[in-house]
XYZ file of C-alpha atoms in Angstrom:
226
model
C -116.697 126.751 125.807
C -116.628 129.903 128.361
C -120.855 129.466 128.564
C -120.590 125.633 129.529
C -122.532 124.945 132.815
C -123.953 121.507 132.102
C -122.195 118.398 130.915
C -124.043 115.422 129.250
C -122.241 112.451 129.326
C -123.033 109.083 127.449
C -122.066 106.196 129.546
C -120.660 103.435 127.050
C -117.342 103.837 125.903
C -117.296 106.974 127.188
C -117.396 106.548 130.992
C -117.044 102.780 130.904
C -115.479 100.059 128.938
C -118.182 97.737 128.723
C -117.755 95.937 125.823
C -117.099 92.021 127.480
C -120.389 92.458 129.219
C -122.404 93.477 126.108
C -120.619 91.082 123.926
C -121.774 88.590 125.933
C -125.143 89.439 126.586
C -125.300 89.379 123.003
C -124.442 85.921 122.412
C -126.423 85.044 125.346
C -129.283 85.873 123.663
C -128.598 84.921 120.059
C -128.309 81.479 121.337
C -131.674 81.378 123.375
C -133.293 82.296 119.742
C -130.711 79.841 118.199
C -128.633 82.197 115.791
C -124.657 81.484 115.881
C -122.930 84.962 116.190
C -119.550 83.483 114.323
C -118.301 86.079 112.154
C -120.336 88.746 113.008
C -119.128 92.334 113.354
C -116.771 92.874 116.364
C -119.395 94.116 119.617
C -117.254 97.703 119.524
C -118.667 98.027 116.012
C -122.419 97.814 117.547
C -122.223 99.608 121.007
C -124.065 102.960 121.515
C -126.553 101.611 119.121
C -129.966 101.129 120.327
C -130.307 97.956 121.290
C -133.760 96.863 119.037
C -131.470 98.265 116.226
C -128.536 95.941 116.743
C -130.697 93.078 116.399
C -133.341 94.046 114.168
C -130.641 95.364 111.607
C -127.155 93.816 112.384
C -129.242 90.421 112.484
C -131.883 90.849 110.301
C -134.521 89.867 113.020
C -138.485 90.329 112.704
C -139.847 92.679 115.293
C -141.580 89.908 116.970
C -137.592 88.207 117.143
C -136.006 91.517 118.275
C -138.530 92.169 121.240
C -137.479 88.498 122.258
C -133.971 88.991 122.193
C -134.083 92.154 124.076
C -135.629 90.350 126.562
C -133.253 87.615 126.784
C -130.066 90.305 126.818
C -131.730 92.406 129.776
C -132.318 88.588 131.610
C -128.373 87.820 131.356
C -127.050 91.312 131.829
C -129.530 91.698 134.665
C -127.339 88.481 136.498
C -123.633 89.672 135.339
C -124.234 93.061 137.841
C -121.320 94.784 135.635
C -118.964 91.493 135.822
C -116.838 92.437 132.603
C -117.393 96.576 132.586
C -114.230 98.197 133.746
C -114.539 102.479 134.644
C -111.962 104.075 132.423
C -108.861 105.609 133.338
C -109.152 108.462 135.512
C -113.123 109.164 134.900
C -113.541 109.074 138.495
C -111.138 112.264 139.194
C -112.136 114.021 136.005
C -115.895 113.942 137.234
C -114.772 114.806 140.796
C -112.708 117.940 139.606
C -114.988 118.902 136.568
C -117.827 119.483 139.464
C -115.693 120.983 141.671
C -115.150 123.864 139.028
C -118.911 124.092 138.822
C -120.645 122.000 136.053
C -123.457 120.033 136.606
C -122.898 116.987 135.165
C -125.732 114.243 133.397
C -125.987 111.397 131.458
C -127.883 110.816 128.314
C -127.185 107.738 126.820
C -128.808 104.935 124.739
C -129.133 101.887 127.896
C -132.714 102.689 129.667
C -132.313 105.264 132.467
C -133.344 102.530 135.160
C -130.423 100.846 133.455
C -128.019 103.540 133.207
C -128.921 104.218 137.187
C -128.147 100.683 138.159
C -124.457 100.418 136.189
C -123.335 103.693 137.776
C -124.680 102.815 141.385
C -122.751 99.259 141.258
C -119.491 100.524 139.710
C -119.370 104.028 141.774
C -120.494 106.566 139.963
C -124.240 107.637 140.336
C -122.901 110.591 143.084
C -121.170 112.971 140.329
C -124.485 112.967 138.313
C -127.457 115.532 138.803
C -129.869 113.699 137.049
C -129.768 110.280 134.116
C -130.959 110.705 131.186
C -131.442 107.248 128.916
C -133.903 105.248 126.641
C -137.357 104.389 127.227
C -137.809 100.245 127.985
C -140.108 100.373 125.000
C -139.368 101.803 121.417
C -140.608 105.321 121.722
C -137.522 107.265 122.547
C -133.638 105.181 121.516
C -132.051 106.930 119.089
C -129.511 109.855 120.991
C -131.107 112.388 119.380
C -134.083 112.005 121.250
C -132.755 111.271 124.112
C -130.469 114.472 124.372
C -133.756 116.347 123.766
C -135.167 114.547 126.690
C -132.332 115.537 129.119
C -132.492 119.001 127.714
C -136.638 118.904 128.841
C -136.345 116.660 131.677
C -133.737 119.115 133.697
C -134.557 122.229 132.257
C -131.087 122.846 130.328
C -130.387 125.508 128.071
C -128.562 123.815 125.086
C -126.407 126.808 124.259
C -125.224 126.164 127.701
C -124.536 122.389 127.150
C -122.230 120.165 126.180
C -122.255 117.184 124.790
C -119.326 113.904 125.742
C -119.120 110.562 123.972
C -117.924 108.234 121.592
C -119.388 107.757 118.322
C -120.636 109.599 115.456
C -123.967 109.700 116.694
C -122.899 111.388 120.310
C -122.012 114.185 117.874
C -125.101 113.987 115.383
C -127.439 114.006 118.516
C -125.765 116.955 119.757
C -126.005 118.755 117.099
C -129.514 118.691 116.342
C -129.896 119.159 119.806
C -128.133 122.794 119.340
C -125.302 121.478 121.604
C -121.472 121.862 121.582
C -119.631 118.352 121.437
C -116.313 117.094 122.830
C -115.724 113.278 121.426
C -113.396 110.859 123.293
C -111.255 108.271 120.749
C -110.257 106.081 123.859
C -113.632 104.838 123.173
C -115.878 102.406 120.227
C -115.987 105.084 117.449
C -113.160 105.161 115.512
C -111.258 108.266 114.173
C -112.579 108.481 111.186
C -116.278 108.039 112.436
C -115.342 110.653 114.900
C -113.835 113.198 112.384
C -116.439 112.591 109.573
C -119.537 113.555 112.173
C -117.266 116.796 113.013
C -117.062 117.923 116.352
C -115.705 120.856 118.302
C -113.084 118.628 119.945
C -111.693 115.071 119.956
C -109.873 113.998 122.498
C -107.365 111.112 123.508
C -107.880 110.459 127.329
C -110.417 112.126 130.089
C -107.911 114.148 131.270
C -107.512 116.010 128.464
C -111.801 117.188 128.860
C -110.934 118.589 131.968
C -107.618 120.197 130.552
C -110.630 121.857 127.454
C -112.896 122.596 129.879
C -111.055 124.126 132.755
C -107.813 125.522 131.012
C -108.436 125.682 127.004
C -105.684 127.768 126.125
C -103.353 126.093 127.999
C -104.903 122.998 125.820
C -104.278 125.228 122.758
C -100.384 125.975 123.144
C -99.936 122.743 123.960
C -101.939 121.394 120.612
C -100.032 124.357 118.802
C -96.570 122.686 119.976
């Protein structure tokens, strides 16, 4: 951790609870194409997916059906303007004190970066970030992989010094083939399991304890040790 200068976030579940909003952007636009969503998987199970995925696979939608319902999502999440997102606890101090020690700090996540820009402007955010790093609006670049490669080119980062924050398995897959140290959060959508079967350097509980890795790692150590 000692060569860290850069911190990628992902936004979802990691930064923000967001889950009411998506879930019912979701059902928003299932019923504009006239598919019930009763007994579908819970929304946590889906977030951090790229959106074409969720419907094109958790749905079983043509392309042709998936473009549409993208369309109708981005319409109704467009008019909530974050109604239903909540930041979580603390994420506003840990960002302020995390650049305060010196990282720059980033976002690479799976909503488009115009996207991304928008839900960190309205709930606060957007001023502890050097630069936003998300999908394109079409279907070139969604899965994280690709777009933690594109935050590594876009801002010139070294991956070695890099590291990687989020929530779900593939947070930590991206990261990895990305050459990039990873720190999961389990406050978030991915479970434990999901978490400790993708294997990274560090799960943790709350955002606190990134800063506590981060800024004071053996302190983080004992205390783990106790």
């Amino acid at each position: 951790m000692k060569n860290i200068q850069n911190l990628l976030f992902d936004l979802d579940g990691t930064l923000v609870d967001s889950s009411r909003t998506i879930g019912v952007c979701i059902e928003y636009a299932l019923g504009r194409l006239g598919i019930s969503a009763a007994g579908d998987l819970p929304v946590t199970a889906v977030i951090g997916m790229p959106l074409l995925d969720i419907f094109r696979k958790q749905y079983e939608m043509s392309d042709e059906q998936a473009d549409s319902a993208v369309a109708h999502y981005r319409e109704h999440y467009d008019r909530l303007d974050q109604a239903g997102s909540e930041v979580y606890d603390r994420i506003p101090e840990v960002l302020a004190a995390l650049r305060n020690e010196g990282f720059r700090l980033f976002i690479a996540t799976v909503k488009p970066t115009a996207v991304a820009e928008k839900v960190l402007q309205d709930l606060g955010l957007r001023t502890f970030f050097d630069g936003v790093a998300g999908a394109s609006m079409g279907h070139e670049r969604r899965d994280k992989a690709s777009i933690i490669t594109h935050a590594l080119s876009s801002f010139e980062l070294v991956p070695a010094q890099c590291l990687m924050i989020g929530d779900r398995d593939q947070d930590v897959i991206g990261a990895r083939e990305n050459g990039l140290s990873c720190i999961a959060v389990s406050y978030g959508f991915g479970s434990r399991d999901e978490l400790d079967s993708a294997g990274p350097d560090h799960v943790v509980g709350h955002s606190a304890e990134i800063l506590a890795l981060l800024v004071n790692p053996s302190l983080t150590e004992q205390s783990n040790a106790q």
